[in-house]
GROMACS .gro file of C-alpha atoms in nm:
model
  259
    1UNK     CA    1   0.000   0.000   0.000
    2UNK     CA    2   0.278   0.243   0.093
    3UNK     CA    3   0.460   0.164  -0.229
    4UNK     CA    4   0.143   0.231  -0.433
    5UNK     CA    5   0.081   0.559  -0.252
    6UNK     CA    6   0.438   0.669  -0.321
    7UNK     CA    7   0.401   0.568  -0.688
    8UNK     CA    8   0.077   0.761  -0.724
    9UNK     CA    9   0.232   1.061  -0.547
   10UNK     CA   10   0.528   1.054  -0.785
   11UNK     CA   11   0.292   1.031  -1.084
   12UNK     CA   12   0.089   1.329  -0.964
   13UNK     CA   13   0.406   1.531  -0.930
   14UNK     CA   14   0.527   1.419  -1.274
   15UNK     CA   15   0.185   1.503  -1.424
   16UNK     CA   16   0.194   1.852  -1.275
   17UNK     CA   17   0.547   1.905  -1.406
   18UNK     CA   18   0.468   1.789  -1.759
   19UNK     CA   19   0.147   1.988  -1.774
   20UNK     CA   20   0.329   2.298  -1.654
   21UNK     CA   21   0.604   2.240  -1.911
   22UNK     CA   22   0.351   2.193  -2.189
   23UNK     CA   23   0.154   2.506  -2.099
   24UNK     CA   24   0.467   2.715  -2.044
   25UNK     CA   25   0.613   2.601  -2.375
   26UNK     CA   26   0.296   2.692  -2.560
   27UNK     CA   27   0.280   3.034  -2.393
   28UNK     CA   28   0.641   3.126  -2.453
   29UNK     CA   29   0.640   2.989  -2.805
   30UNK     CA   30   0.326   3.184  -2.891
   31UNK     CA   31   0.487   3.501  -2.759
   32UNK     CA   32   0.800   3.435  -2.960
   33UNK     CA   33   0.596   3.372  -3.274
   34UNK     CA   34   0.467   3.728  -3.261
   35UNK     CA   35   0.815   3.879  -3.271
   36UNK     CA   36   1.029   3.620  -3.448
   37UNK     CA   37   1.049   3.723  -3.813
   38UNK     CA   38   1.267   3.423  -3.908
   39UNK     CA   39   0.969   3.187  -3.912
   40UNK     CA   40   0.807   3.166  -4.253
   41UNK     CA   41   0.450   3.286  -4.275
   42UNK     CA   42   0.377   3.000  -4.513
   43UNK     CA   43   0.361   2.622  -4.473
   44UNK     CA   44   0.360   2.629  -4.093
   45UNK     CA   45   0.096   2.355  -4.065
   46UNK     CA   46   0.097   1.981  -4.114
   47UNK     CA   47  -0.177   1.718  -4.107
   48UNK     CA   48  -0.083   1.352  -4.072
   49UNK     CA   49  -0.242   1.008  -4.091
   50UNK     CA   50  -0.097   0.733  -3.871
   51UNK     CA   51  -0.079   0.438  -4.111
   52UNK     CA   52   0.047   0.204  -3.836
   53UNK     CA   53  -0.278   0.251  -3.641
   54UNK     CA   54  -0.480   0.127  -3.938
   55UNK     CA   55  -0.355  -0.227  -3.863
   56UNK     CA   56  -0.572  -0.227  -3.547
   57UNK     CA   57  -0.869  -0.065  -3.717
   58UNK     CA   58  -0.793   0.269  -3.552
   59UNK     CA   59  -0.825   0.604  -3.728
   60UNK     CA   60  -0.550   0.833  -3.598
   61UNK     CA   61  -0.502   1.186  -3.729
   62UNK     CA   62  -0.252   1.445  -3.605
   63UNK     CA   63  -0.224   1.820  -3.655
   64UNK     CA   64   0.112   1.993  -3.602
   65UNK     CA   65   0.193   2.366  -3.623
   66UNK     CA   66   0.532   2.534  -3.638
   67UNK     CA   67   0.551   2.815  -3.380
   68UNK     CA   68   0.927   2.881  -3.365
   69UNK     CA   69   1.201   2.774  -3.609
   70UNK     CA   70   1.248   2.440  -3.426
   71UNK     CA   71   0.937   2.400  -3.210
   72UNK     CA   72   0.588   2.277  -3.292
   73UNK     CA   73   0.269   2.216  -3.097
   74UNK     CA   74  -0.020   1.998  -3.198
   75UNK     CA   75  -0.252   1.715  -3.106
   76UNK     CA   76  -0.355   1.375  -3.231
   77UNK     CA   77  -0.705   1.226  -3.221
   78UNK     CA   78  -0.757   0.848  -3.219
   79UNK     CA   79  -1.083   0.666  -3.281
   80UNK     CA   80  -1.108   0.288  -3.255
   81UNK     CA   81  -1.441   0.108  -3.325
   82UNK     CA   82  -1.553  -0.179  -3.102
   83UNK     CA   83  -1.330  -0.485  -3.129
   84UNK     CA   84  -1.133  -0.732  -2.919
   85UNK     CA   85  -0.853  -0.604  -2.701
   86UNK     CA   86  -0.565  -0.508  -2.939
   87UNK     CA   87  -0.240  -0.702  -2.893
   88UNK     CA   88  -0.395  -0.906  -2.611
   89UNK     CA   89  -0.121  -1.168  -2.654
   90UNK     CA   90   0.143  -0.917  -2.546
   91UNK     CA   91  -0.027  -0.856  -2.210
   92UNK     CA   92  -0.162  -1.205  -2.147
   93UNK     CA   93   0.158  -1.303  -1.967
   94UNK     CA   94   0.077  -1.045  -1.697
   95UNK     CA   95  -0.235  -1.242  -1.602
   96UNK     CA   96  -0.145  -1.535  -1.379
   97UNK     CA   97  -0.490  -1.695  -1.375
   98UNK     CA   98  -0.616  -1.893  -1.677
   99UNK     CA   99  -0.983  -1.833  -1.592
  100UNK     CA  100  -0.928  -1.456  -1.575
  101UNK     CA  101  -0.735  -1.465  -1.903
  102UNK     CA  102  -1.021  -1.643  -2.081
  103UNK     CA  103  -1.273  -1.400  -1.935
  104UNK     CA  104  -1.081  -1.091  -2.048
  105UNK     CA  105  -1.009  -1.241  -2.391
  106UNK     CA  106  -1.380  -1.232  -2.468
  107UNK     CA  107  -1.412  -0.859  -2.387
  108UNK     CA  108  -1.465  -0.597  -2.657
  109UNK     CA  109  -1.365  -0.232  -2.640
  110UNK     CA  110  -1.388   0.089  -2.839
  111UNK     CA  111  -1.197   0.406  -2.762
  112UNK     CA  112  -1.152   0.776  -2.824
  113UNK     CA  113  -0.840   0.967  -2.721
  114UNK     CA  114  -0.685   1.308  -2.768
  115UNK     CA  115  -0.312   1.370  -2.717
  116UNK     CA  116  -0.174   1.727  -2.707
  117UNK     CA  117   0.203   1.753  -2.736
  118UNK     CA  118   0.495   1.991  -2.793
  119UNK     CA  119   0.784   1.888  -3.018
  120UNK     CA  120   1.140   2.015  -2.998
  121UNK     CA  121   1.338   1.936  -3.314
  122UNK     CA  122   1.709   1.878  -3.258
  123UNK     CA  123   1.827   1.959  -3.610
  124UNK     CA  124   1.859   2.287  -3.799
  125UNK     CA  125   1.488   2.343  -3.859
  126UNK     CA  126   1.142   2.237  -3.752
  127UNK     CA  127   0.944   1.954  -3.912
  128UNK     CA  128   1.273   1.774  -4.000
  129UNK     CA  129   1.510   1.545  -3.811
  130UNK     CA  130   1.501   1.392  -3.464
  131UNK     CA  131   1.269   1.534  -3.200
  132UNK     CA  132   1.166   1.495  -2.836
  133UNK     CA  133   0.805   1.554  -2.734
  134UNK     CA  134   0.639   1.574  -2.390
  135UNK     CA  135   0.268   1.491  -2.412
  136UNK     CA  136  -0.048   1.424  -2.216
  137UNK     CA  137  -0.335   1.194  -2.316
  138UNK     CA  138  -0.700   1.167  -2.221
  139UNK     CA  139  -0.886   0.857  -2.337
  140UNK     CA  140  -1.236   0.721  -2.297
  141UNK     CA  141  -1.280   0.347  -2.351
  142UNK     CA  142  -1.615   0.178  -2.394
  143UNK     CA  143  -1.607  -0.180  -2.264
  144UNK     CA  144  -1.830  -0.484  -2.312
  145UNK     CA  145  -1.739  -0.771  -2.080
  146UNK     CA  146  -1.937  -1.099  -2.094
  147UNK     CA  147  -1.881  -1.250  -1.749
  148UNK     CA  148  -1.911  -1.630  -1.750
  149UNK     CA  149  -2.044  -1.817  -1.448
  150UNK     CA  150  -2.165  -2.170  -1.367
  151UNK     CA  151  -2.535  -2.229  -1.306
  152UNK     CA  152  -2.701  -2.569  -1.274
  153UNK     CA  153  -2.399  -2.735  -1.433
  154UNK     CA  154  -2.400  -2.510  -1.740
  155UNK     CA  155  -2.211  -2.199  -1.848
  156UNK     CA  156  -2.412  -1.876  -1.839
  157UNK     CA  157  -2.313  -1.515  -1.910
  158UNK     CA  158  -2.406  -1.172  -1.788
  159UNK     CA  159  -2.275  -0.883  -1.997
  160UNK     CA  160  -2.123  -0.592  -1.808
  161UNK     CA  161  -2.070  -0.276  -2.008
  162UNK     CA  162  -1.965   0.079  -1.933
  163UNK     CA  163  -1.673   0.320  -1.967
  164UNK     CA  164  -1.315   0.342  -1.850
  165UNK     CA  165  -1.154   0.688  -1.850
  166UNK     CA  166  -0.777   0.728  -1.839
  167UNK     CA  167  -0.538   1.019  -1.806
  168UNK     CA  168  -0.165   0.978  -1.865
  169UNK     CA  169   0.150   1.174  -1.945
  170UNK     CA  170   0.474   1.080  -2.113
  171UNK     CA  171   0.773   1.165  -2.327
  172UNK     CA  172   0.823   1.059  -2.689
  173UNK     CA  173   1.122   1.043  -2.922
  174UNK     CA  174   1.107   1.019  -3.299
  175UNK     CA  175   1.224   1.147  -3.635
  176UNK     CA  176   1.060   1.311  -3.936
  177UNK     CA  177   1.180   1.337  -4.296
  178UNK     CA  178   1.069   1.521  -4.608
  179UNK     CA  179   1.014   1.256  -4.878
  180UNK     CA  180   0.857   1.470  -5.152
  181UNK     CA  181   0.733   1.823  -5.206
  182UNK     CA  182   0.513   1.899  -4.903
  183UNK     CA  183   0.501   1.525  -4.811
  184UNK     CA  184   0.668   1.403  -4.490
  185UNK     CA  185   0.724   1.072  -4.312
  186UNK     CA  186   0.698   1.079  -3.931
  187UNK     CA  187   0.832   0.789  -3.722
  188UNK     CA  188   0.739   0.819  -3.356
  189UNK     CA  189   0.982   0.559  -3.227
  190UNK     CA  190   0.871   0.530  -2.867
  191UNK     CA  191   0.656   0.725  -2.624
  192UNK     CA  192   0.612   0.559  -2.283
  193UNK     CA  193   0.331   0.701  -2.070
  194UNK     CA  194   0.196   0.647  -1.721
  195UNK     CA  195  -0.123   0.759  -1.551
  196UNK     CA  196  -0.445   0.653  -1.384
  197UNK     CA  197  -0.768   0.480  -1.484
  198UNK     CA  198  -1.120   0.482  -1.343
  199UNK     CA  199  -1.443   0.332  -1.467
  200UNK     CA  200  -1.782   0.172  -1.404
  201UNK     CA  201  -1.938  -0.141  -1.554
  202UNK     CA  202  -2.290  -0.270  -1.502
  203UNK     CA  203  -2.524  -0.538  -1.626
  204UNK     CA  204  -2.897  -0.530  -1.557
  205UNK     CA  205  -3.071  -0.864  -1.546
  206UNK     CA  206  -3.326  -1.037  -1.321
  207UNK     CA  207  -3.137  -1.291  -1.110
  208UNK     CA  208  -3.241  -1.550  -0.857
  209UNK     CA  209  -3.052  -1.617  -0.535
  210UNK     CA  210  -2.842  -1.898  -0.683
  211UNK     CA  211  -2.737  -1.682  -0.979
  212UNK     CA  212  -2.643  -1.398  -0.745
  213UNK     CA  213  -2.417  -1.637  -0.555
  214UNK     CA  214  -2.250  -1.774  -0.870
  215UNK     CA  215  -2.193  -1.432  -1.027
  216UNK     CA  216  -2.049  -1.304  -0.700
  217UNK     CA  217  -1.811  -1.602  -0.700
  218UNK     CA  218  -1.710  -1.541  -1.064
  219UNK     CA  219  -1.628  -1.177  -0.989
  220UNK     CA  220  -1.439  -1.272  -0.676
  221UNK     CA  221  -1.229  -1.521  -0.875
  222UNK     CA  222  -1.113  -1.257  -1.124
  223UNK     CA  223  -0.744  -1.194  -1.064
  224UNK     CA  224  -0.685  -0.862  -1.238
  225UNK     CA  225  -0.321  -0.740  -1.233
  226UNK     CA  226  -0.271  -0.402  -1.064
  227UNK     CA  227  -0.634  -0.289  -1.109
  228UNK     CA  228  -0.853  -0.259  -0.799
  229UNK     CA  229  -1.215  -0.366  -0.838
  230UNK     CA  230  -1.516  -0.336  -0.611
  231UNK     CA  231  -1.852  -0.489  -0.707
  232UNK     CA  232  -2.208  -0.549  -0.602
  233UNK     CA  233  -2.444  -0.826  -0.714
  234UNK     CA  234  -2.815  -0.839  -0.635
  235UNK     CA  235  -3.147  -0.952  -0.786
  236UNK     CA  236  -3.138  -0.665  -1.041
  237UNK     CA  237  -2.794  -0.742  -1.182
  238UNK     CA  238  -2.427  -0.663  -1.118
  239UNK     CA  239  -2.217  -0.346  -1.089
  240UNK     CA  240  -1.839  -0.308  -1.076
  241UNK     CA  241  -1.606  -0.015  -1.022
  242UNK     CA  242  -1.244  -0.032  -1.133
  243UNK     CA  243  -0.952   0.201  -1.071
  244UNK     CA  244  -0.576   0.188  -1.068
  245UNK     CA  245  -0.259   0.290  -1.253
  246UNK     CA  246  -0.247   0.301  -1.632
  247UNK     CA  247   0.055   0.258  -1.856
  248UNK     CA  248   0.124   0.231  -2.226
  249UNK     CA  249   0.362   0.307  -2.511
  250UNK     CA  250   0.291   0.531  -2.809
  251UNK     CA  251   0.428   0.437  -3.150
  252UNK     CA  252   0.335   0.565  -3.493
  253UNK     CA  253   0.434   0.584  -3.857
  254UNK     CA  254   0.260   0.882  -4.011
  255UNK     CA  255   0.240   1.030  -4.357
  256UNK     CA  256   0.197   1.408  -4.346
  257UNK     CA  257   0.107   1.694  -4.578
  258UNK     CA  258   0.262   2.034  -4.504
  259UNK     CA  259   0.072   2.349  -4.597
   0.00000   0.00000   0.00000
């Protein structure tokens, strides 16, 4: 418990620092834009499509604007329609219980996220070369979780659905090249992020006493890594609240048009 509290405290401090850095960078850069005559008044904008995200059925579009000779600000928007958990195989090893793994494997999610960021290019000019980029991300995930339980010797299901909201911050590194007139290739190599998650799931269904007991047992047997879950089961259905830390890694290959 103490370790978790210290981790959450450190994250809150890191989040405040990154948010302050992001806001301060935007403020100072905007002020500099007004007086810096070395920045061209043309072609300061870029719109990009993340072609890597298409492999998971996700539409990811990013806008980037040059505000000083080597600094940009922008944001990306991601939209993923309902589907199974992407790359579930890569996180399955974190789940020590086979029953829990099978339960989660049947879940479906959809998501929307927005990720503001500032980029600092390390070369001679903006939009080209290696860059570092602090960022924050807000995401809303819709979840549909068919919970399996035993009843009279047969498998039954009650579907719990709801939303999971996450907020995280991180630091990305990448590189961008001009490949044709006004066309660029952006490789976001790695962007680890850490934050928190909170959500509610519920399933309304008339249940008898035996079903209430079995669903309560199925929820109790779920061994979710890291995430804390509280739940309630009664004759009207089941409700669950989840919260805990949230981590991930950004990666992208984008094709951009500068204008």
